[in-house]
Amino acid sequence: MTTHSFEDTEDFARRADEADALRSFRDAFHFPPGTDGKPLVYLAGNSLGLQPKNAARYVQEELEDWARFGVEGHHHGRHPWLHYHELVTEQAARLVGAKPQEVVVMNTLTVNLHLMMVSFYRPTKTRFKILVEGGAFPSDQYAVASQARFHGYDPREAILELKPRPGEETLRTEDILATLDQHGHEVALVMLGSVNYLTGQAFDIPAITKTAHAKGCFVGFDLAHGAGNLKLALHDDGPDFAVWCSYKYLNGGPGALAGVFVHERHARSKDIPRFEGWWGHDKATRFQMGPTFDPLPGAEGWQLSNPPILQLAALRASFELFDQAGMEALRAKSEKLTGYLEFLLEKLPPGFVRIITPRDVKQRGAQLSLRFKGEAQGMLKRLSDAGIICDFRKPDIIRAAPAPLYCSFTDVYRFVRTLEAHARD
Ligand SMILES: *Cc1c(COP(=O)(O)O)cnc(C)c1O
């Protein structure tokens, strides 16, 4: 299906859904009902993914094992808690295109971002800057600024922000690379989103990593909007680290456990500075309770605490679905679904809405960010009254993200028809 073969009809959307090999995954999720009892059109999976139906069962199993076994559940539960986090390691690795040893599921996103910066932001007098995208998610901005201050630098000098050209809304890869060419020698760490939360722009991870490494910088990516959305290849692309949360496209539930990738090249660097905790200690000797930290090789060596099993249980339900669908197929569907959204939006009355997300599919994921001529917040309310959930970011942006695991072409069609009704008001 190319963009040329899309049609602006409900019948077309229905046929596209029938032809969709992934359509049955929709039934694996709880859809919140709208006021009319019909399932909502849920385009906010970039904010909080829906609940997989198996999540409750998996959490319940661990509650039962806790009741039945108490502390013995660490060894004798159906899925012994001692190794429970390993149940999601291979799946997490497949999701981000990494080797299992390069990933671990732990903590929450901003915590992981700080832990990674402890290891990979190591400023010197001549090289102390952090290159970030202007308008990064606030938590990321606070994290990099506070790290700079922690090392004794003024964030106004230490943080270098990439800005779009005047009159443009997203960054050009050539400008990012040119900035690195010019300033790379002063940059200790390049820390970018993989998809910007606001504009929906996906950055070119391999090109940025290659150029930054050639300049001697460490490189990290925040995959909050990339994991479960883009087809990622972290091992081959080679950034030093990446972090992500699991409650957006990954459907792990509110405050779900987050993930970390540390490239294999750092797997055995015992001298890398890091904050240490007992769960990062060598498994073979952890329970000897010795005084000296001996890190596990790979990403697991950055673990601090024994992990929250109930949260991991919920995440397993989602990761199983990703494994069954496969990122390749999901991404292929996602390009069509978001392409269909773009196609329909372009047919609305001129000037009513503007798509600020890049038109190049390689530079975006599922989300399109829309600027409205009228009042976007009022529009959001009208959409929600019509059973359609997206989200609003000040001052005038509505973000709509058809998540390919559970959204349909008919959902996209309904969304745009509702917008159209208001465009003509
Ligand atoms: C969602 C998001 C966060 C949220 O951080 P938490 O630590 O999970 O609360 C941070 N950064 C980015 C880029 C995000 O998209």
JSON list of C-alpha atoms in Angstrom, two decimals, residues 160-323:
[
{"chain": "A", "resi": 160, "resn": "LEU", "atom": "CA", "xyz": [24.80, 23.39, 23.99]},
{"chain": "A", "resi": 161, "resn": "GLU", "atom": "CA", "xyz": [21.34, 23.35, 22.41]},
{"chain": "A", "resi": 162, "resn": "LEU", "atom": "CA", "xyz": [20.55, 22.43, 18.83]},
{"chain": "A", "resi": 163, "resn": "LYS", "atom": "CA", "xyz": [17.93, 24.77, 17.36]},
{"chain": "A", "resi": 164, "resn": "PRO", "atom": "CA", "xyz": [15.97, 24.57, 14.12]},
{"chain": "A", "resi": 165, "resn": "ARG", "atom": "CA", "xyz": [16.78, 27.14, 11.47]},
{"chain": "A", "resi": 166, "resn": "PRO", "atom": "CA", "xyz": [14.69, 30.31, 11.62]},
{"chain": "A", "resi": 167, "resn": "GLY", "atom": "CA", "xyz": [11.22, 29.60, 10.28]},
{"chain": "A", "resi": 168, "resn": "GLU", "atom": "CA", "xyz": [11.66, 25.81, 10.64]},
{"chain": "A", "resi": 169, "resn": "GLU", "atom": "CA", "xyz": [10.28, 23.56, 13.34]},
{"chain": "A", "resi": 170, "resn": "THR", "atom": "CA", "xyz": [12.53, 20.54, 13.28]},
{"chain": "A", "resi": 171, "resn": "LEU", "atom": "CA", "xyz": [16.27, 19.99, 13.10]},
{"chain": "A", "resi": 172, "resn": "ARG", "atom": "CA", "xyz": [18.18, 19.11, 9.98]},
{"chain": "A", "resi": 173, "resn": "THR", "atom": "CA", "xyz": [20.57, 16.19, 10.31]},
{"chain": "A", "resi": 174, "resn": "GLU", "atom": "CA", "xyz": [23.15, 18.13, 8.31]},
{"chain": "A", "resi": 175, "resn": "ASP", "atom": "CA", "xyz": [22.98, 20.94, 10.91]},
{"chain": "A", "resi": 176, "resn": "ILE", "atom": "CA", "xyz": [23.40, 18.48, 13.80]},
{"chain": "A", "resi": 177, "resn": "LEU", "atom": "CA", "xyz": [26.46, 17.00, 12.10]},
{"chain": "A", "resi": 178, "resn": "ALA", "atom": "CA", "xyz": [27.85, 20.45, 11.26]},
{"chain": "A", "resi": 179, "resn": "THR", "atom": "CA", "xyz": [27.49, 21.51, 14.91]},
{"chain": "A", "resi": 180, "resn": "LEU", "atom": "CA", "xyz": [29.42, 18.41, 15.91]},
{"chain": "A", "resi": 181, "resn": "ASP", "atom": "CA", "xyz": [32.10, 19.15, 13.37]},
{"chain": "A", "resi": 182, "resn": "GLN", "atom": "CA", "xyz": [32.46, 22.65, 14.70]},
{"chain": "A", "resi": 183, "resn": "HIS", "atom": "CA", "xyz": [32.04, 22.14, 18.46]},
{"chain": "A", "resi": 184, "resn": "GLY", "atom": "CA", "xyz": [32.57, 18.39, 18.92]},
{"chain": "A", "resi": 185, "resn": "HIS", "atom": "CA", "xyz": [36.02, 18.85, 20.44]},
{"chain": "A", "resi": 186, "resn": "GLU", "atom": "CA", "xyz": [34.44, 20.66, 23.43]},
{"chain": "A", "resi": 187, "resn": "VAL", "atom": "CA", "xyz": [31.56, 18.22, 23.82]},
{"chain": "A", "resi": 188, "resn": "ALA", "atom": "CA", "xyz": [31.89, 15.55, 26.50]},
{"chain": "A", "resi": 189, "resn": "LEU", "atom": "CA", "xyz": [28.47, 14.02, 25.85]},
{"chain": "A", "resi": 190, "resn": "VAL", "atom": "CA", "xyz": [25.91, 14.09, 23.05]},
{"chain": "A", "resi": 191, "resn": "MET", "atom": "CA", "xyz": [22.54, 13.41, 24.68]},
{"chain": "A", "resi": 192, "resn": "LEU", "atom": "CA", "xyz": [19.55, 13.44, 22.34]},
{"chain": "A", "resi": 193, "resn": "GLY", "atom": "CA", "xyz": [16.08, 11.96, 22.21]},
{"chain": "A", "resi": 194, "resn": "SER", "atom": "CA", "xyz": [15.59, 9.34, 19.55]},
{"chain": "A", "resi": 195, "resn": "VAL", "atom": "CA", "xyz": [12.20, 10.86, 18.79]},
{"chain": "A", "resi": 196, "resn": "ASN", "atom": "CA", "xyz": [11.52, 14.35, 20.12]},
{"chain": "A", "resi": 197, "resn": "TYR", "atom": "CA", "xyz": [8.45, 14.18, 22.36]},
{"chain": "A", "resi": 198, "resn": "LEU", "atom": "CA", "xyz": [6.96, 17.41, 21.03]},
{"chain": "A", "resi": 199, "resn": "THR", "atom": "CA", "xyz": [7.69, 17.52, 17.32]},
{"chain": "A", "resi": 200, "resn": "GLY", "atom": "CA", "xyz": [7.77, 13.76, 16.74]},
{"chain": "A", "resi": 201, "resn": "GLN", "atom": "CA", "xyz": [11.08, 14.11, 14.88]},
{"chain": "A", "resi": 202, "resn": "ALA", "atom": "CA", "xyz": [13.25, 10.97, 14.87]},
{"chain": "A", "resi": 203, "resn": "PHE", "atom": "CA", "xyz": [16.97, 11.62, 14.81]},
{"chain": "A", "resi": 204, "resn": "ASP", "atom": "CA", "xyz": [19.50, 9.76, 12.72]},
{"chain": "A", "resi": 205, "resn": "ILE", "atom": "CA", "xyz": [21.14, 7.63, 15.42]},
{"chain": "A", "resi": 206, "resn": "PRO", "atom": "CA", "xyz": [23.87, 6.02, 13.26]},
{"chain": "A", "resi": 207, "resn": "ALA", "atom": "CA", "xyz": [24.98, 9.26, 11.55]},
{"chain": "A", "resi": 208, "resn": "ILE", "atom": "CA", "xyz": [25.02, 11.27, 14.78]},
{"chain": "A", "resi": 209, "resn": "THR", "atom": "CA", "xyz": [26.82, 8.51, 16.67]},
{"chain": "A", "resi": 210, "resn": "LYS", "atom": "CA", "xyz": [29.47, 8.12, 14.01]},
{"chain": "A", "resi": 211, "resn": "THR", "atom": "CA", "xyz": [30.24, 11.82, 13.77]},
{"chain": "A", "resi": 212, "resn": "ALA", "atom": "CA", "xyz": [30.19, 12.31, 17.56]},
{"chain": "A", "resi": 213, "resn": "HIS", "atom": "CA", "xyz": [32.53, 9.37, 18.10]},
{"chain": "A", "resi": 214, "resn": "ALA", "atom": "CA", "xyz": [34.91, 10.69, 15.45]},
{"chain": "A", "resi": 215, "resn": "LYS", "atom": "CA", "xyz": [35.07, 13.86, 17.55]},
{"chain": "A", "resi": 216, "resn": "GLY", "atom": "CA", "xyz": [35.78, 11.90, 20.72]},
{"chain": "A", "resi": 217, "resn": "CYS", "atom": "CA", "xyz": [32.40, 12.47, 22.42]},
{"chain": "A", "resi": 218, "resn": "PHE", "atom": "CA", "xyz": [30.36, 9.93, 24.32]},
{"chain": "A", "resi": 219, "resn": "VAL", "atom": "CA", "xyz": [26.86, 9.49, 22.87]},
{"chain": "A", "resi": 220, "resn": "GLY", "atom": "CA", "xyz": [23.59, 8.61, 24.60]},
{"chain": "A", "resi": 221, "resn": "PHE", "atom": "CA", "xyz": [20.00, 8.52, 23.38]},
{"chain": "A", "resi": 222, "resn": "ASP", "atom": "CA", "xyz": [16.75, 8.84, 25.28]},
{"chain": "A", "resi": 223, "resn": "LEU", "atom": "CA", "xyz": [14.42, 6.34, 23.62]},
{"chain": "A", "resi": 224, "resn": "ALA", "atom": "CA", "xyz": [11.32, 7.31, 25.62]},
{"chain": "A", "resi": 225, "resn": "HIS", "atom": "CA", "xyz": [9.47, 7.91, 22.35]},
{"chain": "A", "resi": 226, "resn": "GLY", "atom": "CA", "xyz": [11.54, 5.50, 20.28]},
{"chain": "A", "resi": 227, "resn": "ALA", "atom": "CA", "xyz": [11.33, 2.17, 22.10]},
{"chain": "A", "resi": 228, "resn": "GLY", "atom": "CA", "xyz": [8.43, 0.09, 20.76]},
{"chain": "A", "resi": 229, "resn": "ASN", "atom": "CA", "xyz": [7.92, 2.73, 18.07]},
{"chain": "A", "resi": 230, "resn": "LEU", "atom": "CA", "xyz": [10.95, 2.65, 15.79]},
{"chain": "A", "resi": 231, "resn": "LYS", "atom": "CA", "xyz": [12.96, -0.26, 14.51]},
{"chain": "A", "resi": 232, "resn": "LEU", "atom": "CA", "xyz": [16.15, 0.35, 16.48]},
{"chain": "A", "resi": 233, "resn": "ALA", "atom": "CA", "xyz": [19.62, -1.14, 16.00]},
{"chain": "A", "resi": 234, "resn": "LEU", "atom": "CA", "xyz": [21.54, 0.11, 18.99]},
{"chain": "A", "resi": 235, "resn": "HIS", "atom": "CA", "xyz": [24.32, -2.44, 18.90]},
{"chain": "A", "resi": 236, "resn": "ASP", "atom": "CA", "xyz": [25.19, -1.80, 15.27]},
{"chain": "A", "resi": 237, "resn": "ASP", "atom": "CA", "xyz": [24.62, 1.95, 15.46]},
{"chain": "A", "resi": 238, "resn": "GLY", "atom": "CA", "xyz": [26.98, 2.03, 18.40]},
{"chain": "A", "resi": 239, "resn": "PRO", "atom": "CA", "xyz": [25.93, 4.76, 20.87]},
{"chain": "A", "resi": 240, "resn": "ASP", "atom": "CA", "xyz": [27.57, 4.34, 24.26]},
{"chain": "A", "resi": 241, "resn": "PHE", "atom": "CA", "xyz": [24.28, 4.13, 26.11]},
{"chain": "A", "resi": 242, "resn": "ALA", "atom": "CA", "xyz": [20.56, 4.58, 25.81]},
{"chain": "A", "resi": 243, "resn": "VAL", "atom": "CA", "xyz": [17.70, 4.84, 28.29]},
{"chain": "A", "resi": 244, "resn": "TRP", "atom": "CA", "xyz": [13.94, 4.51, 27.89]},
{"chain": "A", "resi": 245, "resn": "CYS", "atom": "CA", "xyz": [10.72, 4.25, 29.83]},
{"chain": "A", "resi": 246, "resn": "SER", "atom": "CA", "xyz": [8.23, 1.45, 29.30]},
{"chain": "A", "resi": 247, "resn": "TYR", "atom": "CA", "xyz": [4.86, 3.08, 29.87]},
{"chain": "A", "resi": 248, "resn": "LYS", "atom": "CA", "xyz": [4.53, 4.83, 26.49]},
{"chain": "A", "resi": 249, "resn": "TYR", "atom": "CA", "xyz": [4.64, 2.64, 23.37]},
{"chain": "A", "resi": 250, "resn": "LEU", "atom": "CA", "xyz": [5.80, -0.30, 25.52]},
{"chain": "A", "resi": 251, "resn": "ASN", "atom": "CA", "xyz": [2.54, -0.54, 27.51]},
{"chain": "A", "resi": 252, "resn": "GLY", "atom": "CA", "xyz": [4.18, -1.49, 30.80]},
{"chain": "A", "resi": 253, "resn": "GLY", "atom": "CA", "xyz": [1.70, 0.53, 32.88]},
{"chain": "A", "resi": 254, "resn": "PRO", "atom": "CA", "xyz": [1.96, 3.84, 34.73]},
{"chain": "A", "resi": 255, "resn": "GLY", "atom": "CA", "xyz": [5.45, 4.31, 36.17]},
{"chain": "A", "resi": 256, "resn": "ALA", "atom": "CA", "xyz": [6.60, 1.05, 34.56]},
{"chain": "A", "resi": 257, "resn": "LEU", "atom": "CA", "xyz": [10.15, -0.13, 34.91]},
{"chain": "A", "resi": 258, "resn": "ALA", "atom": "CA", "xyz": [12.53, 1.51, 32.49]},
{"chain": "A", "resi": 259, "resn": "GLY", "atom": "CA", "xyz": [15.42, 0.20, 30.43]},
{"chain": "A", "resi": 260, "resn": "VAL", "atom": "CA", "xyz": [19.09, 0.81, 29.88]},
{"chain": "A", "resi": 261, "resn": "PHE", "atom": "CA", "xyz": [21.44, -0.07, 27.05]},
{"chain": "A", "resi": 262, "resn": "VAL", "atom": "CA", "xyz": [25.20, 0.03, 27.56]},
{"chain": "A", "resi": 263, "resn": "HIS", "atom": "CA", "xyz": [27.20, -0.82, 24.48]},
{"chain": "A", "resi": 264, "resn": "GLU", "atom": "CA", "xyz": [29.24, -4.02, 24.59]},
{"chain": "A", "resi": 265, "resn": "ARG", "atom": "CA", "xyz": [32.48, -2.04, 24.32]},
{"chain": "A", "resi": 266, "resn": "HIS", "atom": "CA", "xyz": [31.94, -0.92, 27.94]},
{"chain": "A", "resi": 267, "resn": "ALA", "atom": "CA", "xyz": [30.76, -4.32, 29.19]},
{"chain": "A", "resi": 268, "resn": "ARG", "atom": "CA", "xyz": [33.92, -5.15, 31.05]},
{"chain": "A", "resi": 269, "resn": "SER", "atom": "CA", "xyz": [35.31, -1.72, 31.88]},
{"chain": "A", "resi": 270, "resn": "LYS", "atom": "CA", "xyz": [35.49, -2.13, 35.63]},
{"chain": "A", "resi": 271, "resn": "ASP", "atom": "CA", "xyz": [37.16, 1.23, 36.06]},
{"chain": "A", "resi": 272, "resn": "ILE", "atom": "CA", "xyz": [34.26, 3.17, 34.55]},
{"chain": "A", "resi": 273, "resn": "PRO", "atom": "CA", "xyz": [32.86, 5.44, 37.27]},
{"chain": "A", "resi": 274, "resn": "ARG", "atom": "CA", "xyz": [29.41, 4.37, 38.35]},
{"chain": "A", "resi": 275, "resn": "PHE", "atom": "CA", "xyz": [27.07, 4.44, 41.30]},
{"chain": "A", "resi": 276, "resn": "GLU", "atom": "CA", "xyz": [27.09, 0.95, 42.74]},
{"chain": "A", "resi": 277, "resn": "GLY", "atom": "CA", "xyz": [24.50, -1.28, 44.36]},
{"chain": "A", "resi": 278, "resn": "TRP", "atom": "CA", "xyz": [24.35, -4.94, 45.32]},
{"chain": "A", "resi": 279, "resn": "TRP", "atom": "CA", "xyz": [22.21, -6.04, 42.38]},
{"chain": "A", "resi": 280, "resn": "GLY", "atom": "CA", "xyz": [24.98, -4.96, 40.02]},
{"chain": "A", "resi": 281, "resn": "HIS", "atom": "CA", "xyz": [27.45, -7.20, 41.82]},
{"chain": "A", "resi": 282, "resn": "ASP", "atom": "CA", "xyz": [28.63, -10.49, 40.34]},
{"chain": "A", "resi": 283, "resn": "LYS", "atom": "CA", "xyz": [25.78, -13.00, 40.79]},
{"chain": "A", "resi": 284, "resn": "ALA", "atom": "CA", "xyz": [28.14, -15.80, 41.78]},
{"chain": "A", "resi": 285, "resn": "THR", "atom": "CA", "xyz": [29.40, -13.94, 44.84]},
{"chain": "A", "resi": 286, "resn": "ARG", "atom": "CA", "xyz": [26.57, -11.50, 45.60]},
{"chain": "A", "resi": 287, "resn": "PHE", "atom": "CA", "xyz": [25.34, -13.43, 48.60]},
{"chain": "A", "resi": 288, "resn": "GLN", "atom": "CA", "xyz": [28.76, -13.73, 50.14]},
{"chain": "A", "resi": 289, "resn": "MET", "atom": "CA", "xyz": [27.93, -10.16, 51.14]},
{"chain": "A", "resi": 290, "resn": "GLY", "atom": "CA", "xyz": [31.53, -9.03, 50.77]},
{"chain": "A", "resi": 291, "resn": "PRO", "atom": "CA", "xyz": [32.60, -5.41, 51.17]},
{"chain": "A", "resi": 292, "resn": "THR", "atom": "CA", "xyz": [34.02, -4.85, 47.67]},
{"chain": "A", "resi": 293, "resn": "PHE", "atom": "CA", "xyz": [31.90, -4.28, 44.59]},
{"chain": "A", "resi": 294, "resn": "ASP", "atom": "CA", "xyz": [32.62, -6.55, 41.65]},
{"chain": "A", "resi": 295, "resn": "PRO", "atom": "CA", "xyz": [30.37, -5.53, 38.74]},
{"chain": "A", "resi": 296, "resn": "LEU", "atom": "CA", "xyz": [28.54, -7.96, 36.53]},
{"chain": "A", "resi": 297, "resn": "PRO", "atom": "CA", "xyz": [29.68, -7.62, 32.93]},
{"chain": "A", "resi": 298, "resn": "GLY", "atom": "CA", "xyz": [27.33, -5.65, 30.71]},
{"chain": "A", "resi": 299, "resn": "ALA", "atom": "CA", "xyz": [24.33, -3.47, 31.51]},
{"chain": "A", "resi": 300, "resn": "GLU", "atom": "CA", "xyz": [23.37, -5.58, 34.54]},
{"chain": "A", "resi": 301, "resn": "GLY", "atom": "CA", "xyz": [26.42, -4.20, 36.29]},
{"chain": "A", "resi": 302, "resn": "TRP", "atom": "CA", "xyz": [24.59, -0.86, 36.59]},
{"chain": "A", "resi": 303, "resn": "GLN", "atom": "CA", "xyz": [21.73, -2.32, 38.64]},
{"chain": "A", "resi": 304, "resn": "LEU", "atom": "CA", "xyz": [21.34, -0.99, 42.15]},
{"chain": "A", "resi": 305, "resn": "SER", "atom": "CA", "xyz": [18.44, -2.75, 43.83]},
{"chain": "A", "resi": 306, "resn": "ASN", "atom": "CA", "xyz": [16.56, -5.99, 43.56]},
{"chain": "A", "resi": 307, "resn": "PRO", "atom": "CA", "xyz": [13.73, -5.09, 41.19]},
{"chain": "A", "resi": 308, "resn": "PRO", "atom": "CA", "xyz": [9.98, -4.64, 41.82]},
{"chain": "A", "resi": 309, "resn": "ILE", "atom": "CA", "xyz": [8.53, -7.98, 40.70]},
{"chain": "A", "resi": 310, "resn": "LEU", "atom": "CA", "xyz": [4.92, -6.81, 40.31]},
{"chain": "A", "resi": 311, "resn": "GLN", "atom": "CA", "xyz": [5.94, -4.14, 37.80]},
{"chain": "A", "resi": 312, "resn": "LEU", "atom": "CA", "xyz": [8.10, -6.59, 35.93]},
{"chain": "A", "resi": 313, "resn": "ALA", "atom": "CA", "xyz": [5.17, -9.00, 35.77]},
{"chain": "A", "resi": 314, "resn": "ALA", "atom": "CA", "xyz": [3.01, -6.39, 34.04]},
{"chain": "A", "resi": 315, "resn": "LEU", "atom": "CA", "xyz": [5.81, -5.63, 31.61]},
{"chain": "A", "resi": 316, "resn": "ARG", "atom": "CA", "xyz": [6.14, -9.29, 30.65]},
{"chain": "A", "resi": 317, "resn": "ALA", "atom": "CA", "xyz": [2.58, -9.24, 29.31]},
{"chain": "A", "resi": 318, "resn": "SER", "atom": "CA", "xyz": [3.42, -6.40, 26.98]},
{"chain": "A", "resi": 319, "resn": "PHE", "atom": "CA", "xyz": [6.81, -7.65, 25.88]},
{"chain": "A", "resi": 320, "resn": "GLU", "atom": "CA", "xyz": [5.27, -10.99, 24.88]},
{"chain": "A", "resi": 321, "resn": "LEU", "atom": "CA", "xyz": [2.99, -9.17, 22.48]},
{"chain": "A", "resi": 322, "resn": "PHE", "atom": "CA", "xyz": [5.88, -7.23, 20.98]},
{"chain": "A", "resi": 323, "resn": "ASP", "atom": "CA", "xyz": [7.75, -10.48, 20.52]}
]
